[in-house]
Coordinates of C-alpha atoms and ligand atoms in Angstrom, one line a residue:
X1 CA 0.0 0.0 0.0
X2 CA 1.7 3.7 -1.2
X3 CA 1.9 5.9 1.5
X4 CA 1.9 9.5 1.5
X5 CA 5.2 11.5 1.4
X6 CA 4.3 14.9 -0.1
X7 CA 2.0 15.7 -2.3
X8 CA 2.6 13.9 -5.6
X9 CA 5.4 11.4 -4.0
X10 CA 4.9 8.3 -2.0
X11 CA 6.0 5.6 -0.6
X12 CA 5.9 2.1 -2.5
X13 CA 8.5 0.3 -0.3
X14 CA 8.7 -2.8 2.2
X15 CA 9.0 -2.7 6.0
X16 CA 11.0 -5.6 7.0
X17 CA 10.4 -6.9 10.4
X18 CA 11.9 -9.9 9.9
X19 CA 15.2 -9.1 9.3
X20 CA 18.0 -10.1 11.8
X21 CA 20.9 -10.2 9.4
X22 CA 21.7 -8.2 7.0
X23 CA 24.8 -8.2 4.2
X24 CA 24.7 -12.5 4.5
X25 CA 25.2 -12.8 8.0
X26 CA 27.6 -9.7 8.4
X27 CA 25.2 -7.1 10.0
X28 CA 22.8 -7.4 13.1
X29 CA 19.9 -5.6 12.6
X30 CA 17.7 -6.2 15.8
X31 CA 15.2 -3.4 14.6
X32 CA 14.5 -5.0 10.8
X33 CA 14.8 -3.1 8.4
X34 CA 12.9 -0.9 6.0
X35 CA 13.7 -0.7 1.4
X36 CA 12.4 2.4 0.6
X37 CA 10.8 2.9 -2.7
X38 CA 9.4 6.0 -4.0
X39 CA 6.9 6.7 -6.7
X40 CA 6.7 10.6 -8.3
X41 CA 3.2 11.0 -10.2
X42 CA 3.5 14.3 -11.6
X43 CA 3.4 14.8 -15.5
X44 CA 5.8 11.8 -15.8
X45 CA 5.6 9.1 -13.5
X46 CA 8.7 8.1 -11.7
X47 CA 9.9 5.1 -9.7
X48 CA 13.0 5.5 -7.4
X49 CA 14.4 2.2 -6.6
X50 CA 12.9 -1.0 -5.7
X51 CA 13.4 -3.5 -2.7
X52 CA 15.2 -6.9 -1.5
X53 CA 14.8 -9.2 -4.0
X54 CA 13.1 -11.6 -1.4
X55 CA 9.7 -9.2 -1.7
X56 CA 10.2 -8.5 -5.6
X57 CA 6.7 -10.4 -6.6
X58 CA 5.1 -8.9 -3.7
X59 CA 6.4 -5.4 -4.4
X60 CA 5.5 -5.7 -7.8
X61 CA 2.1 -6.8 -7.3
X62 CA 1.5 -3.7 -4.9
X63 CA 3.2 -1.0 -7.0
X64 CA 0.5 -2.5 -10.0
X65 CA -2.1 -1.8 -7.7
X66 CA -1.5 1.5 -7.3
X67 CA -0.3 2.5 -11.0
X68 CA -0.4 0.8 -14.0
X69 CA 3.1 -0.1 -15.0
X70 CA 2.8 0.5 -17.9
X71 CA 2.5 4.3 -17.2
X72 CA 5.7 4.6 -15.6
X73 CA 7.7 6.4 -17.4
X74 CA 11.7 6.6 -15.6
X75 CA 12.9 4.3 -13.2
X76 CA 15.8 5.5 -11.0
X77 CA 18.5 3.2 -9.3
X78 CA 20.7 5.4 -7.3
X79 CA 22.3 2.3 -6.3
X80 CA 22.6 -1.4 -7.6
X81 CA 23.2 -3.5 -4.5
X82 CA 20.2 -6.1 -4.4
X83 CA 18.4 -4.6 -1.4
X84 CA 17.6 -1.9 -3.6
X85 CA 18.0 -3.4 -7.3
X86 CA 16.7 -6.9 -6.3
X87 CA 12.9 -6.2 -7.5
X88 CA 14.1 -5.3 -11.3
X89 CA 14.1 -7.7 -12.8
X90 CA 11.0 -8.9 -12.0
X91 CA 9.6 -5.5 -12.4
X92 CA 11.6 -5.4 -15.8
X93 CA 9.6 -8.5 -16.8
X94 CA 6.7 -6.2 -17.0
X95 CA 8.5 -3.3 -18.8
X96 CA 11.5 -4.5 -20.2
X97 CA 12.0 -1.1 -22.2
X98 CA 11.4 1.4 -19.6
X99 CA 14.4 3.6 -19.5
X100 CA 16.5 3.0 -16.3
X101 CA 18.7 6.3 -14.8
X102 CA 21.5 5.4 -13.0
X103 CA 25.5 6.3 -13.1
X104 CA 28.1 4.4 -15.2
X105 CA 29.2 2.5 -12.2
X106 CA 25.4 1.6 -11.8
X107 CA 25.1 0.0 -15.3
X108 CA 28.4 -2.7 -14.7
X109 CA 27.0 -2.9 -11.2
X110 CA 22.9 -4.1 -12.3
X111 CA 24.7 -5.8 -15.5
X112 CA 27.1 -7.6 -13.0
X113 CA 24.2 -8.6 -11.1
X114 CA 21.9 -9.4 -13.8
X115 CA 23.2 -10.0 -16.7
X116 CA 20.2 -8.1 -18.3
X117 CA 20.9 -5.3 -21.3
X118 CA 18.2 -3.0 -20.0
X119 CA 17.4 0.8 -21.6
X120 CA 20.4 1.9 -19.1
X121 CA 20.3 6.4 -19.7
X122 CA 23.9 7.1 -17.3
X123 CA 23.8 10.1 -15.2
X124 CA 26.3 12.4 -13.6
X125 CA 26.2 15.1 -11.4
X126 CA 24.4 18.0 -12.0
X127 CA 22.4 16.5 -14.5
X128 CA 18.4 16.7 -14.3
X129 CA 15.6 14.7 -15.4
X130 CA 12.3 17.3 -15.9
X131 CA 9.1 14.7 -14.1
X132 CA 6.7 18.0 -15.4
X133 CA 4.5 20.4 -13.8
X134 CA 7.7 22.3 -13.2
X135 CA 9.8 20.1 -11.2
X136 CA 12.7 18.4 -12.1
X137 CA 15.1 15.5 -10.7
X138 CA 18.5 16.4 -9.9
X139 CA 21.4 13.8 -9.6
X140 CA 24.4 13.6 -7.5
X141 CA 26.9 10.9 -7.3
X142 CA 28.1 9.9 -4.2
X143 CA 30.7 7.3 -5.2
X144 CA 32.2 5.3 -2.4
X145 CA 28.9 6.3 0.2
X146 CA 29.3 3.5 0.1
X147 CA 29.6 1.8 -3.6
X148 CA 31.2 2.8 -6.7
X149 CA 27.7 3.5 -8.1
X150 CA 25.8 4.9 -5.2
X151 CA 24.0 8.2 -6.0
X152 CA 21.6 11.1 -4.5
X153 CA 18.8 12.4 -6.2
X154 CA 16.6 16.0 -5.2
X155 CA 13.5 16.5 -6.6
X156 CA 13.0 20.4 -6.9
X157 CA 9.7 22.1 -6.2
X158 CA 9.1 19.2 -3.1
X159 CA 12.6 19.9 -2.5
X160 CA 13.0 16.3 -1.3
X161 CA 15.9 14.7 -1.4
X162 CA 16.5 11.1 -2.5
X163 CA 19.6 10.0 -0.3
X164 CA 19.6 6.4 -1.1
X165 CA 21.9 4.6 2.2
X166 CA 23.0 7.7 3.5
X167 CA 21.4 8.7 6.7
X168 CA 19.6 5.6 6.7
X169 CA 19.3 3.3 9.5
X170 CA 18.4 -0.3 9.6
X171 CA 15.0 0.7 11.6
X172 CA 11.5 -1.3 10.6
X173 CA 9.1 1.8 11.4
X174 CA 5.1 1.1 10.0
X175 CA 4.6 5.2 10.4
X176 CA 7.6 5.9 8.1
X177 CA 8.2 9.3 9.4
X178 CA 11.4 10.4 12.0
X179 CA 9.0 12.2 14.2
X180 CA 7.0 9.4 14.5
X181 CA 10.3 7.0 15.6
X182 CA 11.5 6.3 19.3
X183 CA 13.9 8.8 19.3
X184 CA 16.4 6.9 21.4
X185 CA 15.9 3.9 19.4
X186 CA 16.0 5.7 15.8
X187 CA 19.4 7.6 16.6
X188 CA 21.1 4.4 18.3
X189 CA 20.2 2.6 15.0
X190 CA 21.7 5.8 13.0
X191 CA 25.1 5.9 15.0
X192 CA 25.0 1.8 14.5
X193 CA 24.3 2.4 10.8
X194 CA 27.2 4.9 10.0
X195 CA 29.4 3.5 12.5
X196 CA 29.9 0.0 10.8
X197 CA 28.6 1.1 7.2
X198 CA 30.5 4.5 6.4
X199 CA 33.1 4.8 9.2
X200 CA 35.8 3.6 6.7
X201 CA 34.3 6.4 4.1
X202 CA 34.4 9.2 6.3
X203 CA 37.2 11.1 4.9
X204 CA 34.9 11.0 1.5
X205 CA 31.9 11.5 3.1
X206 CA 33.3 15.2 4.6
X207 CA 33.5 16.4 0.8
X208 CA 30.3 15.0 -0.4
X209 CA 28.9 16.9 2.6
X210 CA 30.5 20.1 1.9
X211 CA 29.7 19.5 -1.9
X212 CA 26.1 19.5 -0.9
X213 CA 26.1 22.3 1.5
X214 CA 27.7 24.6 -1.4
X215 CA 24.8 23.8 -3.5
X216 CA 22.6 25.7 -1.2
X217 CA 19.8 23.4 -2.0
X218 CA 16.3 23.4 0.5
X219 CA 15.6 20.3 2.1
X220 CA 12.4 19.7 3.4
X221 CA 12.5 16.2 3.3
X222 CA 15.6 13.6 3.3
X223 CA 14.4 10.2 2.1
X224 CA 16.5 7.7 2.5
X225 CA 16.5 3.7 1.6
X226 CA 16.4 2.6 5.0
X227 CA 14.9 3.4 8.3
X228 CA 13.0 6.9 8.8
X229 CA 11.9 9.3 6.4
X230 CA 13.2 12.6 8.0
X231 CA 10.3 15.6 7.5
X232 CA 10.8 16.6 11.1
X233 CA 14.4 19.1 11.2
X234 CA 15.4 16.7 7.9
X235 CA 19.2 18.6 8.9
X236 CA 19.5 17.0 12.3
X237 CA 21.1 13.9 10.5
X238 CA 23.2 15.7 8.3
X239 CA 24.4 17.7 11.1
X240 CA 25.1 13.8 13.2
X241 CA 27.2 12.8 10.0
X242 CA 29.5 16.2 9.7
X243 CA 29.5 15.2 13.8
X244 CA 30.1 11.9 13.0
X245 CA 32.8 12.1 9.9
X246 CA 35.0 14.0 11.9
X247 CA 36.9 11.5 14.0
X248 CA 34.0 10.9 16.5
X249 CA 34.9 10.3 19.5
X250 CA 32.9 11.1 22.9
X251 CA 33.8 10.7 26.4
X252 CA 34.1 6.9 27.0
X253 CA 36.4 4.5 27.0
X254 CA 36.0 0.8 26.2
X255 CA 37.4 -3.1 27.2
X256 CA 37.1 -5.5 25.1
X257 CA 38.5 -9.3 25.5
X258 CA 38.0 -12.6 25.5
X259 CA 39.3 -15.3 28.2
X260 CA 39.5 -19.1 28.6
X261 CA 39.4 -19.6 32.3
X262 CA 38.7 -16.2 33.6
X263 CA 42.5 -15.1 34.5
X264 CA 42.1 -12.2 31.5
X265 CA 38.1 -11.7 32.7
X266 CA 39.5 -10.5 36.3
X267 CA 42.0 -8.8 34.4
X268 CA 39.4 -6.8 32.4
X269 CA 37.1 -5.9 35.6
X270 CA 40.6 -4.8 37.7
X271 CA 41.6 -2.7 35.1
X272 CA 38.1 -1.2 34.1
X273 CA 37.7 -0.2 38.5
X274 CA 41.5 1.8 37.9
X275 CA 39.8 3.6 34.8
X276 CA 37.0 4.6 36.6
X277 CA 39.0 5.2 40.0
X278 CA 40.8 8.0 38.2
X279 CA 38.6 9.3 35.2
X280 CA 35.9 9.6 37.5
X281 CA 32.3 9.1 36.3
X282 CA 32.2 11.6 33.7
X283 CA 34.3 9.0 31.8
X284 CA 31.8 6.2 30.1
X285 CA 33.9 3.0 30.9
X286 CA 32.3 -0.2 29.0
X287 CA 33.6 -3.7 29.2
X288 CA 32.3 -6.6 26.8
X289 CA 33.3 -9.7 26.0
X290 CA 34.2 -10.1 22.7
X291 CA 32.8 -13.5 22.2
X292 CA 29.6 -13.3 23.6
X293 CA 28.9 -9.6 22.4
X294 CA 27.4 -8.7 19.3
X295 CA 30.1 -6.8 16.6
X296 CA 28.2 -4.5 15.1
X297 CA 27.4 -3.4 18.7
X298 CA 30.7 -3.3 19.9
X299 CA 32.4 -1.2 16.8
X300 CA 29.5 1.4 17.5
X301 CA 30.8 1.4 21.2
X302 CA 34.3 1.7 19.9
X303 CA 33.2 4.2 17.3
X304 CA 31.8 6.3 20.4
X305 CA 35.2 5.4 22.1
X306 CA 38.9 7.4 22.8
X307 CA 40.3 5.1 24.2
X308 CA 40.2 1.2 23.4
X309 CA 42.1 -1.8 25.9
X310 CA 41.8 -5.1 24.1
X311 CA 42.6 -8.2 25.9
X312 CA 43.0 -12.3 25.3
X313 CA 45.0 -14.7 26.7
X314 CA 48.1 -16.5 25.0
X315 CA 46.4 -19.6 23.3
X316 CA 49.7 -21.3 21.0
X317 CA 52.3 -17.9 20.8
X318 CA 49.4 -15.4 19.6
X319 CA 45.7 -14.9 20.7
X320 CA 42.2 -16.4 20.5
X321 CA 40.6 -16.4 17.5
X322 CA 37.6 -14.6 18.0
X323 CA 40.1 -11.5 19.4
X324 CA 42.0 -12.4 16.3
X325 CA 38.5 -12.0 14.1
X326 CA 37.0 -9.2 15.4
X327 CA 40.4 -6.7 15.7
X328 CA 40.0 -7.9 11.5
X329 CA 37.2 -6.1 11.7
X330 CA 37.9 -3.2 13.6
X331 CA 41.1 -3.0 11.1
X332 CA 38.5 -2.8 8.3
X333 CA 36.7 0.4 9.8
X334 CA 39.6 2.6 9.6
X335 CA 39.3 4.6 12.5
X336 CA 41.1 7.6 13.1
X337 CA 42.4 9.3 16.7
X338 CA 41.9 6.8 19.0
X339 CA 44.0 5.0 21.5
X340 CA 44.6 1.8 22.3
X341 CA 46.5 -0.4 25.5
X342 CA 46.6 -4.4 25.6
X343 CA 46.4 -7.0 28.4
X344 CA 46.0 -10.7 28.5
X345 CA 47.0 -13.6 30.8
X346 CA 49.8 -16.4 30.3
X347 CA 50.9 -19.6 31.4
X348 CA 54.5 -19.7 29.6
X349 CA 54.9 -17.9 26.5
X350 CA 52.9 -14.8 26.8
X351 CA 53.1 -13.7 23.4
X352 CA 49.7 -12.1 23.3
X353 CA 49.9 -8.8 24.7
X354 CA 52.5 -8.5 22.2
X355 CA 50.6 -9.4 19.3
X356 CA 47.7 -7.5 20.0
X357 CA 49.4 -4.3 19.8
X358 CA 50.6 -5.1 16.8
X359 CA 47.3 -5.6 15.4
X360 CA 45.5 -1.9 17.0
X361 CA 48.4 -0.5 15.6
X362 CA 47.7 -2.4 11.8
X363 CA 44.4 -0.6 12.5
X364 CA 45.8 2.5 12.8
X365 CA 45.4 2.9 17.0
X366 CA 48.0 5.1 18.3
X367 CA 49.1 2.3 21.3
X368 CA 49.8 4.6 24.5
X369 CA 51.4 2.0 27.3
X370 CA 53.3 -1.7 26.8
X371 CA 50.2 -3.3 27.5
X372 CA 50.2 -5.7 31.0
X373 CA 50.6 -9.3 31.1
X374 CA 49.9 -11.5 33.7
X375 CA 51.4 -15.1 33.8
X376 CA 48.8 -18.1 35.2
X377 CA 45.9 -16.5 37.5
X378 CA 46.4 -13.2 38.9
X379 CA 46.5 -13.1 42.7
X380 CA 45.4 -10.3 44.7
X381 CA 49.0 -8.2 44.2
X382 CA 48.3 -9.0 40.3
X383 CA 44.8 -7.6 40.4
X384 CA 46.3 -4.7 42.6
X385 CA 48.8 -3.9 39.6
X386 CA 46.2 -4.7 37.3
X387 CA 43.9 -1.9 38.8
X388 CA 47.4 0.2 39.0
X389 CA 47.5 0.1 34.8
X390 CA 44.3 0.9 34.2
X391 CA 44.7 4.1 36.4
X392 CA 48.2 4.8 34.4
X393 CA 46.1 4.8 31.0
X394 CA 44.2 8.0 32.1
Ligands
FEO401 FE1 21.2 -0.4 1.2 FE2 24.2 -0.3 -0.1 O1 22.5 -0.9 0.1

């Protein structure tokens, strides 16, 4: 059912409540998920992408109910990754000449996929697309945010603009609108979103932004692909990302580890009291284990973070493997200003410490201390020296 965005646009998309996972397995979404769609009915009629190929026939069946597809005249894929390309080609089955806007990354990117020569017209930026009745489309590119292909689109007159994954949010939301959202709820799923999504894009993301700005455009409405639509203060969430694309950091600090008998868990919680003991409680001090944590959680908490202390025992001259997998990932976010220390427990070699400054320092963490190791199970003068570092790191 199309839902009301402003005057002659609406919503033709799919909330997903279902979804858990998203990117294969990569990405937890506990909230779902929304694929916006939008449909412009003015002198032409215009789709802006589809949804998850999973709900193509059902998407399909709803957009025919509300316009005869034949009468479309444009469809737009600002960007070809199958959660918002995956209902072409059944939609294309319907109206396998309708012309299809998109950049010239977006043609190898839905040919790639598809393997389909559709009516492909490639756009740039700056280039417009007149929809009648005065108003016209206007494309941007916004390569790398976060494909090759991914683009923008404002629609002057409405003066709405068509930010495809950009200030999304993996957020299933019935009422569509950010002023109808759970405010604490949409903006932990925004941080979430850009923390493990365009983190590693930031530096590109600041002249995109400014690139924008300059244009001087109104925005009354930013609608993105996922998550909210935002009518209410649509500038709050570009304001976050200039917030957020600037080396974020706030006032916290974080542990993370993982430990086989508890030697590097007591560790953790010693060295986590001497942060606190001498930050004082204006200082957010989190600890999480990294194997029974969720990722995605924890890179937004070490998004937020200044300071990260990592820990894992020595298991055969390095360290476990789910420390081992997840500082992979944290490597792949490309962080920027943050610190890092290292701890773990040993029973003879104690190479771990060792090796996991190495690896925050691959990931580009400026490493402020030696790290502390701690050979078999800390006693009480270990725990007391323990609780001594963590004080030292402030
Ligand atoms: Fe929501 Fe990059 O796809």
């Amino acid at each position: 059912m199309k839902k009301l965005i402003k005057n002659n646009v609406h919503w033709v998309g799919k909330v997903d409540w279902d979804l858990k996972k998203f990117h294969g397995e990569d990405f937890s979404t506990h909230s779902g998920s929304t694929y916006n769609s939008y449909l412009i009915q003015e002198e032409k009629n215009v789709l802006i992408d589809t949804v998850w190929a999973p709900y193509a026939v059902e998407f399909v069946k709803n957009l025919a109910s509300e316009i005869d597809l034949n009468k479309i005249d444009y469809i737009i894929a600002n960007h070809g990754e199958v959660d918002h390309s995956g209902a072409l080609p059944e939609l294309m089955k319907h109206i396998p000449n309708t012309p299809i806007y998109c950049t010239a990354n977006g043609v190898k990117s839905l040919k790639g996929q598809y393997h389909q020569d559709w009516n492909f017209k490639v756009v740039k930026t700056g280039d417009t697309l007149d929809v009648g009745n005065g108003k016209k489309l206007v494309f941007v590119e916004m390569s790398m945010l976060h494909w090759p292909d991914s683009m923008a689109c404002y629609l002057t007159g409405d003066n709405i603009l068509f930010s495809n994954d950009a200030f999304g949010q993996h957020y299933a939301n019935d009422r569509l609108f950010n002023d109808y959202a759970d405010q604490c709820d949409l903006m932990g799923e925004a941080i979430k979103y850009y923390a493990n999504i365009i983190t590693p894009f930031s530096s590109i993301l600041r002249k995109k932004l400014e690139e924008i700005i300059a244009l001087n455009l109104q925005i009354d409405i930013i609608a993105t692909s996922h998550g909210v639509i935002w009518r209410d203060n649509p500038m709050q969430i570009v304001q976050k990302y200039i917030e957020w694309a600037n080396d974020y950091q706030e006032d916290q600090i974080t542990i993370i580890y993982e430990t086989m008998w508890n030697g590097t868990k007591h560790i953790a919680e010693a060295i986590a009291e001497g942060i606190r003991e001498k930050a004082g409680d204006k200082t957010m001090v989190k600890s999480f284990n990294i194997a029974t944590t969720d990722h995605n959680d924890m890179i937004t908490e070490i998004f937020k973070s200044k300071l990260v202390v990592v820990g894992s025992p020595t298991v055969s001259n390095s360290i476990l493997h789910t420390v081992s997998g997840f500082l992979h990932f944290v490597k792949e976010m490309k962080f920027k200003k943050k610190k890092a220390a290292c701890f773990g427990c040993y029973g003879w070699s104690g190479e771990s410490v060792k090796v996991l400054n190495k690896n925050m320092e691959e990931a580009g963490f400026e490493i402020i201390s030696e790290g502390f190791r701690n050979q078999w199970n800390p006693d009480v003068d270990q725990i007391q020296k323990a609780f001594e570092f963590g004080k030292s790191l402030i």
